[in-house]
PDB file of C-alpha atoms in Angstrom:
ATOM      1  CA  UNK A  80     172.254  29.615  43.728  1.00 93.00           C
ATOM      2  CA  UNK A  81     175.814  30.195  44.989  1.00 96.00           C
ATOM      3  CA  UNK A  82     177.095  33.547  43.749  1.00 97.00           C
ATOM      4  CA  UNK A  83     180.570  34.959  44.240  1.00 98.00           C
ATOM      5  CA  UNK A  84     180.615  38.773  44.381  1.00 98.00           C
ATOM      6  CA  UNK A  85     184.073  40.367  44.199  1.00 98.00           C
ATOM      7  CA  UNK A  86     185.247  43.895  43.515  1.00 97.00           C
ATOM      8  CA  UNK A  87     188.434  45.938  43.543  1.00 96.00           C
ATOM      9  CA  UNK A  88     188.044  49.183  45.452  1.00 93.00           C
ATOM     10  CA  UNK A  89     190.559  51.789  46.537  1.00 87.00           C
ATOM     11  CA  UNK A  90     188.464  54.125  48.705  1.00 82.00           C
ATOM     12  CA  UNK A  91     185.578  51.716  49.551  1.00 87.00           C
ATOM     13  CA  UNK A  92     182.990  53.179  47.152  1.00 90.00           C
ATOM     14  CA  UNK A  93     183.099  50.170  44.805  1.00 95.00           C
ATOM     15  CA  UNK A  94     183.241  47.722  47.715  1.00 96.00           C
ATOM     16  CA  UNK A  95     180.046  49.289  49.062  1.00 96.00           C
ATOM     17  CA  UNK A  96     178.405  48.844  45.639  1.00 97.00           C
ATOM     18  CA  UNK A  97     179.443  45.167  45.649  1.00 98.00           C
ATOM     19  CA  UNK A  98     178.049  44.801  49.185  1.00 98.00           C
ATOM     20  CA  UNK A  99     174.709  46.253  48.064  1.00 98.00           C
ATOM     21  CA  UNK A 100     174.568  43.902  45.065  1.00 98.00           C
ATOM     22  CA  UNK A 101     175.378  40.950  47.323  1.00 98.00           C
ATOM     23  CA  UNK A 102     172.786  41.964  49.907  1.00 98.00           C
ATOM     24  CA  UNK A 103     170.090  42.309  47.241  1.00 98.00           C
ATOM     25  CA  UNK A 104     170.953  38.911  45.760  1.00 98.00           C
ATOM     26  CA  UNK A 105     170.809  37.364  49.253  1.00 98.00           C
ATOM     27  CA  UNK A 106     167.396  38.941  49.827  1.00 98.00           C
ATOM     28  CA  UNK A 107     166.257  37.147  46.656  1.00 97.00           C
ATOM     29  CA  UNK A 108     167.286  33.773  48.071  1.00 96.00           C
ATOM     30  CA  UNK A 109     170.815  33.322  46.748  1.00 97.00           C
ATOM     31  CA  UNK A 110     173.809  32.265  48.821  1.00 97.00           C
ATOM     32  CA  UNK A 111     176.338  35.055  48.336  1.00 98.00           C
ATOM     33  CA  UNK A 112     180.035  34.806  49.033  1.00 97.00           C
ATOM     34  CA  UNK A 113     181.751  38.230  49.320  1.00 97.00           C
ATOM     35  CA  UNK A 114     185.511  37.842  49.357  1.00 93.00           C
ATOM     36  CA  UNK A 115     188.510  40.092  48.785  1.00 93.00           C
ATOM     37  CA  UNK A 116     189.198  40.116  45.057  1.00 95.00           C
ATOM     38  CA  UNK A 117     192.924  39.720  45.717  1.00 95.00           C
ATOM     39  CA  UNK A 118     192.505  36.194  47.115  1.00 94.00           C
ATOM     40  CA  UNK A 119     189.099  35.066  45.835  1.00 96.00           C
ATOM     41  CA  UNK A 120     188.709  32.023  43.611  1.00 95.00           C
ATOM     42  CA  UNK A 121     185.576  31.031  41.723  1.00 95.00           C
ATOM     43  CA  UNK A 122     185.604  27.682  43.551  1.00 93.00           C
ATOM     44  CA  UNK A 123     182.105  26.250  43.932  1.00 94.00           C
ATOM     45  CA  UNK A 124     180.331  29.396  42.705  1.00 97.00           C
ATOM     46  CA  UNK A 125     177.528  28.883  40.221  1.00 96.00           C
ATOM     47  CA  UNK A 126     177.693  32.509  39.077  1.00 97.00           C
ATOM     48  CA  UNK A 127     180.083  35.440  39.498  1.00 97.00           C
ATOM     49  CA  UNK A 128     179.657  39.193  39.804  1.00 98.00           C
ATOM     50  CA  UNK A 129     182.968  40.992  39.250  1.00 96.00           C
ATOM     51  CA  UNK A 130     183.488  44.728  39.625  1.00 95.00           C
ATOM     52  CA  UNK A 131     186.176  47.339  39.835  1.00 93.00           C
ATOM     53  CA  UNK A 132     186.726  50.987  40.415  1.00 90.00           C
ATOM     54  CA  UNK A 133     187.929  52.731  37.265  1.00 86.00           C
ATOM     55  CA  UNK A 134     191.049  54.875  37.338  1.00 78.00           C
ATOM     56  CA  UNK A 135     192.420  56.497  34.196  1.00 75.00           C
ATOM     57  CA  UNK A 136     189.960  54.407  32.123  1.00 77.00           C
ATOM     58  CA  UNK A 137     191.261  51.118  33.555  1.00 82.00           C
ATOM     59  CA  UNK A 138     190.123  48.611  36.106  1.00 89.00           C
ATOM     60  CA  UNK A 139     192.255  48.213  39.187  1.00 91.00           C
ATOM     61  CA  UNK A 140     194.984  45.565  39.021  1.00 93.00           C
ATOM     62  CA  UNK A 141     193.371  43.166  41.523  1.00 96.00           C
ATOM     63  CA  UNK A 142     190.185  42.936  39.405  1.00 94.00           C
ATOM     64  CA  UNK A 143     192.207  42.347  36.226  1.00 92.00           C
ATOM     65  CA  UNK A 144     194.289  39.741  38.069  1.00 93.00           C
ATOM     66  CA  UNK A 145     191.141  37.965  39.322  1.00 94.00           C
ATOM     67  CA  UNK A 146     189.758  37.815  35.768  1.00 93.00           C
ATOM     68  CA  UNK A 147     192.993  36.339  34.432  1.00 90.00           C
ATOM     69  CA  UNK A 148     193.443  33.923  37.364  1.00 93.00           C
ATOM     70  CA  UNK A 149     189.852  32.671  37.028  1.00 94.00           C
ATOM     71  CA  UNK A 150     189.520  32.939  33.228  1.00 92.00           C
ATOM     72  CA  UNK A 151     188.466  29.323  32.676  1.00 93.00           C
ATOM     73  CA  UNK A 152     185.824  29.436  35.418  1.00 95.00           C
ATOM     74  CA  UNK A 153     184.495  32.822  34.273  1.00 94.00           C
ATOM     75  CA  UNK A 154     184.192  31.536  30.702  1.00 93.00           C
ATOM     76  CA  UNK A 155     182.085  28.614  31.934  1.00 94.00           C
ATOM     77  CA  UNK A 156     179.956  30.420  34.543  1.00 95.00           C
ATOM     78  CA  UNK A 157     177.271  33.042  34.104  1.00 95.00           C
ATOM     79  CA  UNK A 158     179.208  36.216  34.910  1.00 95.00           C
ATOM     80  CA  UNK A 159     178.231  39.846  35.290  1.00 95.00           C
ATOM     81  CA  UNK A 160     180.687  42.732  35.416  1.00 93.00           C
ATOM     82  CA  UNK A 161     180.387  46.281  36.670  1.00 93.00           C
ATOM     83  CA  UNK A 162     182.590  49.335  36.849  1.00 91.00           C
ATOM     84  CA  UNK A 163     182.369  52.292  39.204  1.00 91.00           C
ATOM     85  CA  UNK A 164     183.821  55.584  38.080  1.00 81.00           C
ATOM     86  CA  UNK A 165     183.524  59.323  38.110  1.00 69.00           C
ATOM     87  CA  UNK A 166     180.019  60.217  37.028  1.00 54.00           C
ATOM     88  CA  UNK A 167     179.594  56.905  35.204  1.00 46.00           C
ATOM     89  CA  UNK A 168     182.828  57.052  33.231  1.00 50.00           C
ATOM     90  CA  UNK A 169     182.779  55.014  30.022  1.00 49.00           C
ATOM     91  CA  UNK A 170     179.012  54.506  30.320  1.00 52.00           C
ATOM     92  CA  UNK A 171     178.642  54.307  26.550  1.00 52.00           C
ATOM     93  CA  UNK A 172     180.417  50.920  26.480  1.00 57.00           C
ATOM     94  CA  UNK A 173     181.035  49.298  29.876  1.00 59.00           C
ATOM     95  CA  UNK A 174     183.128  46.495  28.390  1.00 60.00           C
ATOM     96  CA  UNK A 175     185.459  48.902  26.594  1.00 62.00           C
ATOM     97  CA  UNK A 176     187.263  49.532  29.850  1.00 62.00           C
ATOM     98  CA  UNK A 177     188.747  46.049  30.062  1.00 68.00           C
ATOM     99  CA  UNK A 178     187.761  44.370  26.804  1.00 70.00           C
ATOM    100  CA  UNK A 179     191.091  42.512  26.488  1.00 72.00           C
ATOM    101  CA  UNK A 180     190.931  41.104  30.032  1.00 75.00           C
ATOM    102  CA  UNK A 181     187.281  40.085  29.675  1.00 79.00           C
ATOM    103  CA  UNK A 182     187.564  38.760  26.098  1.00 78.00           C
ATOM    104  CA  UNK A 183     187.068  35.136  27.107  1.00 78.00           C
ATOM    105  CA  UNK A 184     184.426  35.831  29.721  1.00 84.00           C
ATOM    106  CA  UNK A 185     181.468  36.864  27.511  1.00 83.00           C
ATOM    107  CA  UNK A 186     179.542  38.390  30.435  1.00 89.00           C
ATOM    108  CA  UNK A 187     175.797  37.956  30.607  1.00 91.00           C
ATOM    109  CA  UNK A 188     175.591  41.610  31.596  1.00 90.00           C
ATOM    110  CA  UNK A 189     177.811  44.621  32.131  1.00 89.00           C
ATOM    111  CA  UNK A 190     177.139  48.060  33.534  1.00 91.00           C
ATOM    112  CA  UNK A 191     178.764  51.188  34.890  1.00 89.00           C
ATOM    113  CA  UNK A 192     177.742  53.028  38.034  1.00 92.00           C
ATOM    114  CA  UNK A 193     178.680  56.507  39.106  1.00 87.00           C
ATOM    115  CA  UNK A 194     180.856  56.523  42.193  1.00 84.00           C
ATOM    116  CA  UNK A 195     181.691  58.692  45.153  1.00 74.00           C
ATOM    117  CA  UNK A 196     184.340  61.389  45.125  1.00 68.00           C
ATOM    118  CA  UNK A 197     185.461  62.610  48.529  1.00 67.00           C
ATOM    119  CA  UNK A 198     188.572  64.819  48.172  1.00 65.00           C
ATOM    120  CA  UNK A 199     189.376  64.312  51.872  1.00 70.00           C
ATOM    121  CA  UNK A 200     190.364  60.666  51.254  1.00 67.00           C
ATOM    122  CA  UNK A 201     192.388  61.272  48.072  1.00 65.00           C
ATOM    123  CA  UNK A 202     196.139  61.576  47.843  1.00 65.00           C
ATOM    124  CA  UNK A 203     197.733  64.645  46.259  1.00 66.00           C
ATOM    125  CA  UNK A 204     197.951  63.115  42.778  1.00 68.00           C
ATOM    126  CA  UNK A 205     194.316  61.982  42.866  1.00 65.00           C
ATOM    127  CA  UNK A 206     193.129  65.411  44.044  1.00 60.00           C
ATOM    128  CA  UNK A 207     195.114  67.058  41.239  1.00 63.00           C
ATOM    129  CA  UNK A 208     193.623  64.789  38.581  1.00 65.00           C
ATOM    130  CA  UNK A 209     190.077  65.293  39.842  1.00 65.00           C
ATOM    131  CA  UNK A 210     190.570  69.066  39.893  1.00 64.00           C
ATOM    132  CA  UNK A 211     191.998  69.082  36.369  1.00 65.00           C
ATOM    133  CA  UNK A 212     189.147  66.955  35.031  1.00 63.00           C
ATOM    134  CA  UNK A 213     186.557  68.940  37.018  1.00 64.00           C
ATOM    135  CA  UNK A 214     185.174  65.678  38.385  1.00 67.00           C
ATOM    136  CA  UNK A 215     181.972  66.165  40.361  1.00 66.00           C
ATOM    137  CA  UNK A 216     182.392  65.773  44.114  1.00 68.00           C
ATOM    138  CA  UNK A 217     180.013  63.901  46.352  1.00 65.00           C
ATOM    139  CA  UNK A 218     178.252  60.569  46.411  1.00 77.00           C
ATOM    140  CA  UNK A 219     176.757  60.022  42.962  1.00 78.00           C
ATOM    141  CA  UNK A 220     175.891  56.360  43.465  1.00 91.00           C
ATOM    142  CA  UNK A 221     172.295  55.516  42.569  1.00 94.00           C
ATOM    143  CA  UNK A 222     171.380  52.834  45.088  1.00 97.00           C
ATOM    144  CA  UNK A 223     168.041  52.096  43.414  1.00 98.00           C
ATOM    145  CA  UNK A 224     169.829  51.444  40.114  1.00 97.00           C
ATOM    146  CA  UNK A 225     172.430  49.263  41.874  1.00 98.00           C
ATOM    147  CA  UNK A 226     169.773  47.154  43.605  1.00 98.00           C
ATOM    148  CA  UNK A 227     167.781  47.075  40.354  1.00 98.00           C
ATOM    149  CA  UNK A 228     170.791  45.673  38.516  1.00 98.00           C
ATOM    150  CA  UNK A 229     171.078  42.937  41.167  1.00 98.00           C
ATOM    151  CA  UNK A 230     167.417  42.080  40.564  1.00 98.00           C
ATOM    152  CA  UNK A 231     168.200  41.901  36.830  1.00 98.00           C
ATOM    153  CA  UNK A 232     170.978  39.420  37.628  1.00 98.00           C
ATOM    154  CA  UNK A 233     168.468  37.340  39.599  1.00 97.00           C
ATOM    155  CA  UNK A 234     165.987  37.369  36.681  1.00 96.00           C
ATOM    156  CA  UNK A 235     168.686  36.472  34.170  1.00 95.00           C
ATOM    157  CA  UNK A 236     169.935  33.642  36.383  1.00 94.00           C
ATOM    158  CA  UNK A 237     166.443  32.200  36.632  1.00 90.00           C
ATOM    159  CA  UNK A 238     166.071  32.419  32.834  1.00 87.00           C
ATOM    160  CA  UNK A 239     169.563  30.972  32.256  1.00 75.00           C
ATOM    161  CA  UNK A 240     168.933  28.055  34.579  1.00 69.00           C
ATOM    162  CA  UNK A 241     165.346  27.399  33.505  1.00 60.00           C
ATOM    163  CA  UNK A 242     164.938  23.790  32.372  1.00 59.00           C
ATOM    164  CA  UNK A 243     164.653  23.379  28.603  1.00 56.00           C
ATOM    165  CA  UNK A 244     161.119  22.544  27.370  1.00 57.00           C
TER     166      UNK A 244
END
């Protein structure tokens, strides 16, 4: 199956999550296309995985723009969405973050992963916000959970594409 994996990432943490999802899907026999979210188009993809870093409880603009630009394709294709934030921000309802943007998508699955917070790569405003919110520093990404979610996508794709009896 041809799967497009795209993600908006400011400090590479979310991009690395998308890379891991893509690599796991490739290891399961899929043909994965990893493109910059700013210029990616659904094109000939048979499924899409779309992710974004979360800042101030919102997806990054390029991920929102991709969803709007590809709304018709995402509504017709099996699509999964993920968010990466501080300590799994918004984990109680992953779709709450961008419900309006994803309204027409009806994702097969959605999840939130904890991210990585390295104060050395943040600008002054970002460091101030993370200090004020007492955000935990370090790499909190759970690679087993990330790869496990990719395997769930594979299972769901096989079920979704199974021939009707």
